[in-house]
CSV table of C-alpha atoms in Angstrom, one decimal:
chain,number,residue,atom,x,y,z
A,257,UNK,CA,-0.2,0.0,0.1
A,258,UNK,CA,1.4,3.3,-0.5
A,259,UNK,CA,2.2,5.6,1.6
A,260,UNK,CA,0.2,8.4,-0.4
A,261,UNK,CA,-3.3,5.4,0.9
A,262,UNK,CA,-2.1,5.4,3.9
A,263,UNK,CA,-2.4,9.3,4.4
A,264,UNK,CA,-5.6,8.9,2.4
A,265,UNK,CA,-7.4,6.4,4.8
A,266,UNK,CA,-6.0,8.4,7.7
A,267,UNK,CA,-7.7,11.6,7.0
A,268,UNK,CA,-11.4,9.9,5.3
A,269,UNK,CA,-10.9,8.7,8.8
A,270,UNK,CA,-10.1,11.7,11.1
A,271,UNK,CA,-13.0,12.6,9.6
A,272,UNK,CA,-15.6,10.0,9.9
A,273,UNK,CA,-14.8,10.5,13.6
A,274,UNK,CA,-14.9,14.0,14.1
A,275,UNK,CA,-18.2,14.2,11.8
A,276,UNK,CA,-19.1,11.2,14.4
A,277,UNK,CA,-19.0,13.5,17.7
A,278,UNK,CA,-20.4,15.9,16.2
A,279,UNK,CA,-23.6,14.1,16.1
A,280,UNK,CA,-23.1,12.9,19.0
A,281,UNK,CA,-23.0,16.2,20.7
A,282,UNK,CA,-26.0,17.3,18.8
A,283,UNK,CA,-27.8,14.5,19.7
A,284,UNK,CA,-27.0,14.7,23.8
A,285,UNK,CA,-27.4,18.5,24.2
A,286,UNK,CA,-30.8,18.9,23.4
A,287,UNK,CA,-31.5,15.6,25.9
A,288,UNK,CA,-29.1,17.1,28.6
A,289,UNK,CA,-30.9,20.8,28.0
A,290,UNK,CA,-34.0,19.2,28.9
A,291,UNK,CA,-32.8,17.2,31.3
A,292,UNK,CA,-31.5,20.4,33.6
A,293,UNK,CA,-34.6,22.0,32.5
A,294,UNK,CA,-36.8,19.9,33.7
A,295,UNK,CA,-34.7,19.1,37.1
A,296,UNK,CA,-34.5,22.8,38.1
A,297,UNK,CA,-37.7,24.5,36.1
A,298,UNK,CA,-37.9,28.0,37.8
A,299,UNK,CA,-34.5,28.2,38.6
A,300,UNK,CA,-33.0,26.7,35.2
A,301,UNK,CA,-35.0,29.5,33.3
A,302,UNK,CA,-33.7,32.1,36.8
A,303,UNK,CA,-30.4,31.4,35.3
A,304,UNK,CA,-30.2,31.6,32.4
A,305,UNK,CA,-32.3,35.4,32.9
A,306,UNK,CA,-28.6,36.0,34.6
A,307,UNK,CA,-26.4,34.8,31.8
A,308,UNK,CA,-28.0,37.1,30.0
A,309,UNK,CA,-30.3,34.3,27.9
A,310,UNK,CA,-26.9,32.5,27.2
A,311,UNK,CA,-28.0,28.7,27.3
A,312,UNK,CA,-25.1,27.2,27.3
A,313,UNK,CA,-23.5,28.9,30.1
A,314,UNK,CA,-26.5,29.1,32.6
A,315,UNK,CA,-26.7,24.4,31.6
A,316,UNK,CA,-22.4,24.8,32.7
A,317,UNK,CA,-23.9,25.9,35.5
A,318,UNK,CA,-26.6,24.1,36.3
A,319,UNK,CA,-25.0,20.9,35.8
A,320,UNK,CA,-21.9,22.2,37.5
A,321,UNK,CA,-24.3,21.9,40.8
A,322,UNK,CA,-25.3,18.6,40.2
A,323,UNK,CA,-21.6,17.4,39.9
A,324,UNK,CA,-20.9,18.7,43.1
A,325,UNK,CA,-24.3,18.4,45.1
A,326,UNK,CA,-26.0,15.4,43.3
A,327,UNK,CA,-24.4,13.0,45.9
A,328,UNK,CA,-25.0,14.5,49.0
A,329,UNK,CA,-27.0,12.2,51.3
A,330,UNK,CA,-29.6,14.1,53.6
A,331,UNK,CA,-29.7,12.9,57.0
A,332,UNK,CA,-32.4,11.9,58.7
A,333,UNK,CA,-34.4,14.1,61.4
A,334,UNK,CA,-34.4,12.5,65.1
A,335,UNK,CA,-38.7,13.0,66.1
A,336,UNK,CA,-37.5,15.4,68.3
A,337,UNK,CA,-35.3,17.4,66.1
A,338,UNK,CA,-38.9,17.6,63.8
A,339,UNK,CA,-40.8,18.6,66.7
A,340,UNK,CA,-38.5,21.2,68.0
A,341,UNK,CA,-38.3,23.0,64.3
A,342,UNK,CA,-41.8,22.9,63.7
A,343,UNK,CA,-42.8,24.6,66.8
A,344,UNK,CA,-39.9,27.1,66.0
A,345,UNK,CA,-41.5,27.9,63.3
A,346,UNK,CA,-45.0,27.3,64.1
A,347,UNK,CA,-43.8,30.5,66.9
A,348,UNK,CA,-42.2,33.0,64.1
A,349,UNK,CA,-45.9,32.8,61.7
A,350,UNK,CA,-47.5,33.4,65.1
A,351,UNK,CA,-44.6,36.7,65.7
A,352,UNK,CA,-45.1,38.0,61.5
A,353,UNK,CA,-48.8,39.7,63.3
A,354,UNK,CA,-47.1,41.8,65.3
A,355,UNK,CA,-43.0,42.0,64.0
A,356,UNK,CA,-43.2,40.6,61.0
A,357,UNK,CA,-39.4,41.7,60.0
A,358,UNK,CA,-38.4,39.6,62.7
A,359,UNK,CA,-40.2,36.8,62.2
A,360,UNK,CA,-39.1,36.9,58.4
A,361,UNK,CA,-35.4,36.9,59.9
A,362,UNK,CA,-35.7,33.7,61.8
A,363,UNK,CA,-37.6,31.8,58.8
A,364,UNK,CA,-34.2,33.1,57.3
A,365,UNK,CA,-32.9,31.4,60.2
A,366,UNK,CA,-34.6,28.4,61.1
A,367,UNK,CA,-34.6,27.4,57.6
A,368,UNK,CA,-30.1,27.7,57.3
A,369,UNK,CA,-30.0,25.4,60.3
A,370,UNK,CA,-32.5,23.3,59.5
A,371,UNK,CA,-30.7,22.2,55.9
A,372,UNK,CA,-28.0,21.8,57.5
A,373,UNK,CA,-28.5,19.9,60.3
A,374,UNK,CA,-30.1,17.8,57.3
A,375,UNK,CA,-26.7,17.9,55.4
A,376,UNK,CA,-26.4,21.3,53.2
A,377,UNK,CA,-23.8,23.7,53.4
A,378,UNK,CA,-23.9,25.8,56.6
A,379,UNK,CA,-22.0,27.8,58.4
A,380,UNK,CA,-22.5,31.1,57.4
A,381,UNK,CA,-21.6,29.4,53.3
A,382,UNK,CA,-25.5,30.7,52.6
A,383,UNK,CA,-24.5,30.6,48.4
A,384,UNK,CA,-23.2,27.1,48.6
A,385,UNK,CA,-26.3,26.4,51.1
A,386,UNK,CA,-28.9,27.4,47.8
A,387,UNK,CA,-26.8,25.8,45.5
A,388,UNK,CA,-26.7,23.0,46.9
A,389,UNK,CA,-30.5,23.3,47.8
A,390,UNK,CA,-31.7,23.6,44.3
A,391,UNK,CA,-30.1,21.3,43.3
A,392,UNK,CA,-32.3,18.5,45.6
A,393,UNK,CA,-35.8,21.0,46.1
A,394,UNK,CA,-35.6,23.1,43.0
A,395,UNK,CA,-39.1,24.0,43.0
A,396,UNK,CA,-38.5,25.5,46.5
A,397,UNK,CA,-36.1,27.5,46.5
A,398,UNK,CA,-37.0,30.5,45.5
A,399,UNK,CA,-38.7,31.8,48.7
A,400,UNK,CA,-35.7,30.6,51.0
A,401,UNK,CA,-34.2,33.2,48.9
A,402,UNK,CA,-36.8,35.6,49.6
A,403,UNK,CA,-37.0,35.4,53.3
A,404,UNK,CA,-33.0,35.8,52.8
A,405,UNK,CA,-32.7,39.5,50.8
A,406,UNK,CA,-35.7,40.6,53.7
A,407,UNK,CA,-33.3,39.2,56.3
A,408,UNK,CA,-30.0,40.8,55.3
A,409,UNK,CA,-28.7,43.9,57.1
A,410,UNK,CA,-26.6,46.7,56.2
A,411,UNK,CA,-23.4,47.9,56.8
A,412,UNK,CA,-25.0,50.4,59.6
A,413,UNK,CA,-27.2,47.1,61.0
A,414,UNK,CA,-29.7,48.4,59.7
A,415,UNK,CA,-32.8,47.0,57.2
A,416,UNK,CA,-34.5,48.2,54.0
A,417,UNK,CA,-37.3,49.5,55.2
A,418,UNK,CA,-39.1,50.2,51.4
A,419,UNK,CA,-40.1,46.4,52.2
A,420,UNK,CA,-43.4,46.3,52.8
A,421,UNK,CA,-45.5,44.3,55.0
A,422,UNK,CA,-47.4,42.4,51.8
A,423,UNK,CA,-43.9,41.4,50.1
A,424,UNK,CA,-42.7,39.9,53.6
A,425,UNK,CA,-45.8,37.8,54.1
A,426,UNK,CA,-45.6,36.4,50.5
A,427,UNK,CA,-41.6,36.1,51.3
A,428,UNK,CA,-42.7,33.8,54.5
A,429,UNK,CA,-45.6,32.1,52.5
A,430,UNK,CA,-43.1,31.3,49.8
A,431,UNK,CA,-40.6,30.2,52.3
A,432,UNK,CA,-42.7,27.6,54.2
A,433,UNK,CA,-42.2,25.2,51.1
A,434,UNK,CA,-39.3,24.6,51.9
A,435,UNK,CA,-39.4,24.7,55.3
A,436,UNK,CA,-42.6,21.7,55.0
A,437,UNK,CA,-40.1,19.9,52.1
A,438,UNK,CA,-36.7,19.6,54.8
A,439,UNK,CA,-38.8,18.4,57.6
A,440,UNK,CA,-40.5,16.1,56.5
A,441,UNK,CA,-39.3,12.6,55.9
A,442,UNK,CA,-37.6,11.3,53.1
A,443,UNK,CA,-38.4,8.2,51.0
A,444,UNK,CA,-35.7,6.4,52.5
A,445,UNK,CA,-37.1,7.1,56.2
A,446,UNK,CA,-40.4,5.8,55.1
A,447,UNK,CA,-42.0,9.6,54.2
A,448,UNK,CA,-43.6,10.7,50.9
A,449,UNK,CA,-43.0,9.5,47.5
A,450,UNK,CA,-40.9,12.0,45.9
A,451,UNK,CA,-41.4,13.8,42.8
A,452,UNK,CA,-39.6,14.6,39.0
A,453,UNK,CA,-37.1,16.7,39.7
A,454,UNK,CA,-37.8,17.0,44.1
A,455,UNK,CA,-36.8,14.7,45.6
A,456,UNK,CA,-40.1,16.0,48.0
A,457,UNK,CA,-44.0,16.5,47.4
A,458,UNK,CA,-45.4,19.9,49.1
A,459,UNK,CA,-46.7,19.2,52.1
A,460,UNK,CA,-50.5,19.8,53.6
A,461,UNK,CA,-50.4,22.2,56.5
A,462,UNK,CA,-51.2,20.4,59.2
A,463,UNK,CA,-53.7,21.0,61.5
A,464,UNK,CA,-53.1,24.0,64.2
A,465,UNK,CA,-50.3,25.5,61.6
A,466,UNK,CA,-51.5,29.1,60.7
A,467,UNK,CA,-50.3,30.7,57.3
A,468,UNK,CA,-49.1,34.1,57.7
A,469,UNK,CA,-51.5,35.6,55.2
A,470,UNK,CA,-54.2,34.4,57.9
A,471,UNK,CA,-52.2,36.1,60.6
A,472,UNK,CA,-51.8,38.9,58.0
A,473,UNK,CA,-55.3,39.2,58.1
A,474,UNK,CA,-56.3,38.9,61.7
A,475,UNK,CA,-53.8,41.9,61.2
A,476,UNK,CA,-55.8,43.5,58.5
A,477,UNK,CA,-59.2,42.9,60.6
A,478,UNK,CA,-57.6,44.7,64.3
A,479,UNK,CA,-55.9,47.1,63.1
């Protein structure tokens, strides 16, 4: 076989391999993006918006979150721990009537503590904790983000006075979904069946638990 023929065969093989690789990437790309979109739901759209519509950059970010936190094993709660957390959340909701901002600050603190107890990043690493939570509870993390934003203090120790009571109430209501997801037993603990894209399904409010919306109506009635 001549040298020219060998070179030609090598070139042909290289072209075939390159074309196959491109076709494989094109075939895998949409599915990969669709899987991320299905898994992250609203977090996917938020990531795309943060990257100014660049879906590839958003998908790289979300894929990195899955790689870092997808194998995280959620630690179980002891019954006494679960009851204590539920009691603290109920107390925060009741406090909302007279001191809405303090109630939201407590909700932010409580979710961070509960997430740490369940095995998510803790010790004040909010961004990393939020990223991990978004992998396992993508449909519920926005509420945590909102209460954390309200709870943040300025350098002078004050809060944003432009945040109204209604906005704080909505943040508290939305954050409760994540709290319920974290405080509830997971599948391997005998909890409820998980749903696609989220390891825990929204809980039905238990008797005796008042939501901030109910408290807000009571506040309006008394005022």
